[in-house]
XYZ file of C-alpha atoms in Angstrom:
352
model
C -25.140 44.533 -5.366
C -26.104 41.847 -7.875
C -25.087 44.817 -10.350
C -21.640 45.067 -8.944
C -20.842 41.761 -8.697
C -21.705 41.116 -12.763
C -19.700 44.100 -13.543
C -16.650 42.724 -11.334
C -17.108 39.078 -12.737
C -17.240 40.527 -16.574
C -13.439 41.467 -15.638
C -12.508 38.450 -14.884
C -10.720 35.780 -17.065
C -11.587 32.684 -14.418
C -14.725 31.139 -15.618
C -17.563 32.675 -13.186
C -20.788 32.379 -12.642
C -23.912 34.186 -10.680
C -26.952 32.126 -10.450
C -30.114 32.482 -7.890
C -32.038 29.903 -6.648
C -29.747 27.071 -8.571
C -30.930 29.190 -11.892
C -27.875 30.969 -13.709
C -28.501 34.704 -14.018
C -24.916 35.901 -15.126
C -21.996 33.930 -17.186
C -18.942 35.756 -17.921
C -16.949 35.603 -20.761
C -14.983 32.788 -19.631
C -17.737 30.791 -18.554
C -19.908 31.289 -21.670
C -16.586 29.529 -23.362
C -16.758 26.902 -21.553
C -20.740 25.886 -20.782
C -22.093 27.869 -23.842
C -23.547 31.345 -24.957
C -26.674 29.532 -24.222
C -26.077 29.082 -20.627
C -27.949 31.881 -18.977
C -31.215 30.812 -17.666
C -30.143 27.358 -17.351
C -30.542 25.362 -13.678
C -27.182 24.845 -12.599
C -27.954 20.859 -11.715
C -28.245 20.816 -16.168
C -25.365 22.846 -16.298
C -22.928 21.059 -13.402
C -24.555 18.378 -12.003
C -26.863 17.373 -8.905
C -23.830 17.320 -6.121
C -23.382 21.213 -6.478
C -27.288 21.857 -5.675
C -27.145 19.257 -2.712
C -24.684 20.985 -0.445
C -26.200 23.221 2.278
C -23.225 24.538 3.094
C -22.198 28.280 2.500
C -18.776 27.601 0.570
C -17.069 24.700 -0.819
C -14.802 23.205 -3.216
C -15.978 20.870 -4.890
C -14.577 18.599 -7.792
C -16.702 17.624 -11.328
C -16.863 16.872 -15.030
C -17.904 19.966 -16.868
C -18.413 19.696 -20.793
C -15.463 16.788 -20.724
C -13.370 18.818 -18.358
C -12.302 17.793 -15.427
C -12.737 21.347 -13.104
C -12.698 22.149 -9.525
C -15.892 24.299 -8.778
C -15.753 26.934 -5.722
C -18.442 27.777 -4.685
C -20.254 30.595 -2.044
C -23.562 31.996 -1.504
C -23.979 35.172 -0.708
C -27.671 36.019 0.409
C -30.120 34.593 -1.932
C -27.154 34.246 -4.802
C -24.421 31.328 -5.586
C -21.259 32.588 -6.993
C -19.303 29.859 -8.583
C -15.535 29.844 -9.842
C -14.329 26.872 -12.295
C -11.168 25.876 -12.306
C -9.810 23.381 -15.159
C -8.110 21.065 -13.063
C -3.958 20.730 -14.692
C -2.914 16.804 -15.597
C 0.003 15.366 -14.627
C 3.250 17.656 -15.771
C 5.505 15.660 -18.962
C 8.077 14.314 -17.127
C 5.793 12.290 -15.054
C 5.435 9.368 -17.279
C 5.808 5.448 -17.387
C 9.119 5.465 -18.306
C 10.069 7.704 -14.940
C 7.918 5.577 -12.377
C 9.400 1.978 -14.454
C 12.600 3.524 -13.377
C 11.948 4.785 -10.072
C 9.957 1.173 -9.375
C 13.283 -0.511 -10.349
C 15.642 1.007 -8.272
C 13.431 1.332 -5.462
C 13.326 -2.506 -5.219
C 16.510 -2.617 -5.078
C 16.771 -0.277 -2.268
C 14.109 -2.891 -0.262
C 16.151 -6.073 -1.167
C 19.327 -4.031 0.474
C 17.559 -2.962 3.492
C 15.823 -6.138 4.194
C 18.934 -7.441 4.164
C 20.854 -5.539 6.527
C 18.074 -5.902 8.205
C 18.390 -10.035 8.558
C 22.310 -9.251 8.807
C 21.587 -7.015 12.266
C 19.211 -9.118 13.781
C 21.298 -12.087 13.460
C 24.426 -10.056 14.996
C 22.014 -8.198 17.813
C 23.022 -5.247 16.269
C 20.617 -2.928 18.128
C 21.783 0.091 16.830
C 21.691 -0.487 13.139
C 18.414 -2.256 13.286
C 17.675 1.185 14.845
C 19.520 3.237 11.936
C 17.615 0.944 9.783
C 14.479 1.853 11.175
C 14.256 5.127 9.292
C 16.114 3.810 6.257
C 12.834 1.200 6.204
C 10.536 4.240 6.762
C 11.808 6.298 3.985
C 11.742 3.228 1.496
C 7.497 2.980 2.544
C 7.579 6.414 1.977
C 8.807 6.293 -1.671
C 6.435 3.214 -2.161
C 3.335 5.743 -1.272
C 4.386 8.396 -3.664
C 5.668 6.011 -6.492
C 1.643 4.247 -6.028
C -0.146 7.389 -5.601
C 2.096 9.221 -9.053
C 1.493 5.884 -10.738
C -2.369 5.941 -10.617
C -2.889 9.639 -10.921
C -1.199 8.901 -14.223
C -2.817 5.712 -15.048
C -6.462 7.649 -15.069
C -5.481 10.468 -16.676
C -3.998 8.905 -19.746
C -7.071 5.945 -19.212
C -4.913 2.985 -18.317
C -5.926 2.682 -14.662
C -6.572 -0.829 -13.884
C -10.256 -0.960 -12.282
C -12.195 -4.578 -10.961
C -15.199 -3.573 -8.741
C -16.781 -6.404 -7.036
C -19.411 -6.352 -4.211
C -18.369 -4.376 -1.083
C -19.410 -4.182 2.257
C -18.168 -1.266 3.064
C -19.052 -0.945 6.705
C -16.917 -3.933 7.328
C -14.518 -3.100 5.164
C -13.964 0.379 6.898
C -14.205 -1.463 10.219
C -11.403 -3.992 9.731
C -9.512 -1.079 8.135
C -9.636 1.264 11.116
C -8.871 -1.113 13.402
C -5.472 -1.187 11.801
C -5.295 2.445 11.691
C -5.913 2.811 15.522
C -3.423 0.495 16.330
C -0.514 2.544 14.520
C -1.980 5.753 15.045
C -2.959 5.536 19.238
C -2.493 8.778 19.243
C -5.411 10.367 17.519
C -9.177 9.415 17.638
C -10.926 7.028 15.025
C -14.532 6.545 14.637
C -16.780 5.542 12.177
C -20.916 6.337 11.885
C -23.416 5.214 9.822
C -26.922 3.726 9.252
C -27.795 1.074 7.227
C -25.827 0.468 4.099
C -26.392 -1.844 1.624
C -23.108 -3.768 -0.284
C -22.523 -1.500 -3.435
C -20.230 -2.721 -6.406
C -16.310 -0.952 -6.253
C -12.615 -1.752 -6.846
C -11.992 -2.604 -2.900
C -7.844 -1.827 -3.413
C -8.702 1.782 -4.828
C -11.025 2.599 -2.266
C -8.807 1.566 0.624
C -6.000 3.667 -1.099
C -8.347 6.304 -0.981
C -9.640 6.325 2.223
C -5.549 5.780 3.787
C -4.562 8.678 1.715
C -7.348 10.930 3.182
C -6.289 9.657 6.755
C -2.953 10.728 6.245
C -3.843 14.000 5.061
C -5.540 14.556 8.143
C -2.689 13.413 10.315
C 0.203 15.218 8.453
C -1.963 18.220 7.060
C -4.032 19.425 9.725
C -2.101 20.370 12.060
C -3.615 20.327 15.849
C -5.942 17.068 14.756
C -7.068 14.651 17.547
C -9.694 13.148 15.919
C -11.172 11.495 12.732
C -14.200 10.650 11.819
C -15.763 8.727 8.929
C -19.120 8.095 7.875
C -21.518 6.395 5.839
C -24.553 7.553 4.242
C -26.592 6.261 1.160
C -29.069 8.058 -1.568
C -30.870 5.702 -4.129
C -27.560 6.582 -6.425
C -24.823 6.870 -4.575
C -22.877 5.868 -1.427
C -21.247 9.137 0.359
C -18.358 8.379 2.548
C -17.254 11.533 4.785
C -13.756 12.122 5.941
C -14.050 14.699 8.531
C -11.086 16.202 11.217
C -11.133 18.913 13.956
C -7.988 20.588 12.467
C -6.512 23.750 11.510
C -8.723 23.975 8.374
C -7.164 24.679 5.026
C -6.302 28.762 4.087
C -8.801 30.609 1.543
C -5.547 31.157 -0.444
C -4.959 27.163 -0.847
C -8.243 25.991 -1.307
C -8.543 27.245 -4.767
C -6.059 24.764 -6.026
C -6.092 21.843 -3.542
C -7.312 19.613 -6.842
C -4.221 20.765 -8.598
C -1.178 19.421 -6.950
C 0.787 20.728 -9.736
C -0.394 24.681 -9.055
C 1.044 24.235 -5.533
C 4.286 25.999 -4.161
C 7.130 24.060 -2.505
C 9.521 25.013 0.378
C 11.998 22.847 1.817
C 9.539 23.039 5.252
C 7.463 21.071 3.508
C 9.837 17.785 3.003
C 8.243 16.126 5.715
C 4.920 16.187 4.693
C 4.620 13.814 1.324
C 4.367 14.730 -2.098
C 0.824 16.334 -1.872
C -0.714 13.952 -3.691
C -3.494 12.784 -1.553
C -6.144 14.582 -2.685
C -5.738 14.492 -6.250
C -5.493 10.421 -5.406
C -8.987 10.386 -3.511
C -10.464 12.511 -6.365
C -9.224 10.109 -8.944
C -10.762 7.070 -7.566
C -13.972 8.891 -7.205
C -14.062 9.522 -10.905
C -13.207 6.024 -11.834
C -16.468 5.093 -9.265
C -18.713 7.661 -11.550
C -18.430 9.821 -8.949
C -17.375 13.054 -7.129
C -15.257 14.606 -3.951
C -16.624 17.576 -2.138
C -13.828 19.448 0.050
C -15.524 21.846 3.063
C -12.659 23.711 5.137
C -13.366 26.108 8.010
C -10.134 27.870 8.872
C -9.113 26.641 12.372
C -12.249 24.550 12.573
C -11.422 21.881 10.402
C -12.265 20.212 6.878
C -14.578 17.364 5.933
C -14.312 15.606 2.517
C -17.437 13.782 0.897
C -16.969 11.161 -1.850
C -20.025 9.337 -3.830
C -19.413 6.696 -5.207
C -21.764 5.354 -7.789
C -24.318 2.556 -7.055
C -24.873 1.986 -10.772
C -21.209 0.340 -11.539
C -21.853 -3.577 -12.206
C -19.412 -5.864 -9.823
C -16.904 -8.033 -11.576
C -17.393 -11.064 -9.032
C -20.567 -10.937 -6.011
C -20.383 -12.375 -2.791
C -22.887 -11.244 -0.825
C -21.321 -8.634 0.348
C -19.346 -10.585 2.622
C -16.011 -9.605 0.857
C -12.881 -11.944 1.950
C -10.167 -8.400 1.353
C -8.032 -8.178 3.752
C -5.492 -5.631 4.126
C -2.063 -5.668 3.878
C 0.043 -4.760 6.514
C 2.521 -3.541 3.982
C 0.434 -1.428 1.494
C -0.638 0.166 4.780
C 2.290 1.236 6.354
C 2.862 2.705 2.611
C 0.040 4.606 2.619
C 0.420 5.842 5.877
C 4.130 6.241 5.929
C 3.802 10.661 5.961
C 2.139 9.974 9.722
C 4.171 7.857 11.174
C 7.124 7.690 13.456
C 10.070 4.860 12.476
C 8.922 2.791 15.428
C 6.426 1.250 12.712
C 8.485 0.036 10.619
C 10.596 -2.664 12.673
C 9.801 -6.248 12.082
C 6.756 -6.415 14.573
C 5.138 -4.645 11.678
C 6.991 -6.368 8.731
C 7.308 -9.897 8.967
């Protein structure tokens, strides 16, 4: 079998791997270009890190710097044997650049002036209707602010501009106050959160709770038949590993390959509704500015967990005990959330 499988792998022009027992037995071509002619007989944790040989579970995706590349890693045992794809994970296309997002900021403020405006106009008139028609206007202005935020910093860390302050965090009240917000928009599905004992750890408190919205609304919007979602909270004496997990349809073999790579994707005009698939790529960026790495498991109609670490050995810009004074805001919420919800969020209950 093992024979076979070289053979098949030789053929290939992905980057492959064989290894047994963590210990690399076969490289193709590909591969050998990338990690080395000297990479056979190496332990994969020397080769791709310490996350890969961690993970119990029979296939994943899971992202990591290889040799200075950024690469998505898919990985499956089969028997006693790991066989493990690399992907270079593509940057963000040309015309994504500062001048483009200056613009789109620009006119997009514009747009919020004139609806908040109409907006004041209506209510003072008792103008049900158009504060209804203005509703979804409202909506799809939040929903431009998400994409314009999430475009912004996937550009910002690849070209290495991204602004980045960690202070101390505790993150189990962070994530508390957070998803209390959540449940209150969102009645309709399930929140929870688990964990044990955490201790505060240093990180940029705005980037994680971009993060952590972005995955949330990928579960919403994405998985499609998903009641619940649940996050936890586990440490190791390096990192802190927050899990994203949901009980939807799962994510097809022929997608997960490229679910790092927004940019490798295929568009239809049935997916409009559903954001500009930026989510992950977002949640994987803040991880590497943390020092750290996302992990993507996806059962087909069983649902899909995603693990990020998060470094403990980043230094904190300001301490406080952990007892961090963040608070959300309402606003960058209903941004970052603006793919799952219905226009009944966006009226001035929620606004003002």
């Amino acid at each position: 079998m093992n024979q076979i499988s070289t053979e098949i792998l030789a053929l290939s022009g992905e980057p492959a791997l064989l290894a047994r027992r963590f210990r690399v037995f076969f490289a193709n071509a590909a591969a050998r270009q990338l990690l080395g002619d000297d990479c056979e007989g190496k332990s994969l944790e020397d080769l791709l890190g310490p996350a890969l040989c961690e993970t119990q579970s029979p296939s994943f995706l899971l992202d990591q710097t290889v040799r200075g590349h950024r690469c998505s890693l898919r990985v499956n045992h089969i028997g006693d044997c790991q066989l493990i794809f690399l992907r270079r994970c593509g940057s963000a296309p040309l015309l994504l650049n500062d001048a483009l997002l200056c613009s789109m900021r620009s006119a997009l403020m514009n747009f919020g002036v004139s609806a908040e405006l109409l907006r004041a106009r209506a209510e003072e008139r008792g103008d049900s209707l158009l504060l209804k028609d203005l509703r979804s206007v409202t909506h799809c202005y939040y929903r431009m602010l998400r994409v314009l935020a999430n475009a912004s910093l996937v550009l910002s860390v690849t070209d290495g501009s991204a602004p980045f302050a960690p202070d101390e965090m505790d993150m189990v009240r962070f994530l508390s106050g957070l998803l209390d917000t959540v449940r209150m928009l969102c009645p309709g599905t399930d929140f929870s959160l688990s964990h044990g004992e955490i201790h505060p750890i240093a990180a940029d408190r705005q980037l994680v709770e971009l993060m952590v919205l972005n995955l949330i609304s990928n579960c919403i919007v994405h998985a499609k038949g998903c009641t619940r979602v649940r996050l936890s909270l586990m440490e190791t004496r390096e990192n802190l590993i927050l899990s994203v997990d949901d009980d939807g349809c799962g994510i097809s073999p022929e997608q997960l390959g490229t679910v790092f790579d927004r940019y490798c994707h295929g568009f239809d005009t049935g997916s409009l509704c559903a954001g500009a698939g930026l989510g992950l790529t977002v949640a994987r960026s803040v991880a590497q500015l943390h020092k750290g790495t996302l992990l993507l498991e996806s059962r087909q109609d069983r649902g899909t967990t995603v693990r990020v670490s998060l470094s403990r050995r980043l230094s904190a810009d300001r301490l406080c005990g952990g007892q961090g004074a963040w608070e959300s805001d309402m606003q960058g919420i209903l941004a970052s959330l603006a793919d799952s919800l219905p226009d009944d969020c966006y009226t001035e209950n929620y606004l003002d």
